[in-house]
């Protein structure tokens, strides 16, 4: 409770930043995954199975290891956290 009342501890700013990252990443993930899932489920095209496996592999790699490595030119920006999703 003392930390919330301390003027040097900017709790509301931290909360705002956390909500921004969480909401932006969630919206981006839902939109992009919905489009990719539709393309893989309903459309028939050459190389679909290869691209499906590649997509799964890349998604697993991003979630496990390469989260900030995929955009090394933006290490201190919020986009390096949001874009890999």
CSV table of C-alpha atoms in Angstrom, one decimal, residues 27-68:
chain,number,residue,atom,x,y,z
A,27,UNK,CA,-5.7,-7.7,-30.8
A,28,UNK,CA,-2.8,-8.2,-33.3
A,29,UNK,CA,-2.6,-11.9,-32.5
A,30,UNK,CA,-6.3,-12.5,-32.9
A,31,UNK,CA,-6.5,-10.7,-36.2
A,32,UNK,CA,-3.5,-12.2,-37.8
A,33,UNK,CA,-4.2,-15.8,-36.5
A,34,UNK,CA,-7.8,-15.5,-37.7
A,35,UNK,CA,-6.7,-14.6,-41.2
A,36,UNK,CA,-4.0,-17.3,-41.4
A,37,UNK,CA,-6.4,-19.9,-40.0
A,38,UNK,CA,-9.0,-19.1,-42.6
A,39,UNK,CA,-6.4,-19.3,-45.4
A,40,UNK,CA,-5.2,-22.7,-44.2
A,41,UNK,CA,-8.7,-24.1,-43.4
A,42,UNK,CA,-10.8,-23.0,-46.4
A,43,UNK,CA,-8.5,-22.1,-49.3
A,44,UNK,CA,-6.7,-24.8,-51.3
A,45,UNK,CA,-3.5,-23.7,-52.8
A,46,UNK,CA,-0.1,-25.1,-53.9
A,47,UNK,CA,2.3,-25.5,-51.0
A,48,UNK,CA,-0.3,-25.1,-48.3
A,49,UNK,CA,1.0,-27.9,-46.2
A,50,UNK,CA,4.6,-26.7,-46.4
A,51,UNK,CA,3.6,-23.2,-45.4
A,52,UNK,CA,1.5,-24.6,-42.6
A,53,UNK,CA,4.4,-26.4,-41.1
A,54,UNK,CA,6.7,-23.4,-41.5
A,55,UNK,CA,4.1,-21.2,-39.9
A,56,UNK,CA,3.8,-23.5,-36.9
A,57,UNK,CA,7.6,-23.7,-36.6
A,58,UNK,CA,8.1,-20.0,-36.8
A,59,UNK,CA,5.3,-19.3,-34.3
A,60,UNK,CA,6.9,-21.8,-31.8
A,61,UNK,CA,10.3,-20.2,-32.3
A,62,UNK,CA,9.0,-16.7,-31.7
A,63,UNK,CA,7.2,-17.8,-28.5
A,64,UNK,CA,10.2,-19.7,-27.1
A,65,UNK,CA,13.5,-18.0,-28.1
A,66,UNK,CA,13.5,-15.3,-30.7
A,67,UNK,CA,11.0,-12.8,-29.2
A,68,UNK,CA,13.3,-9.7,-29.3
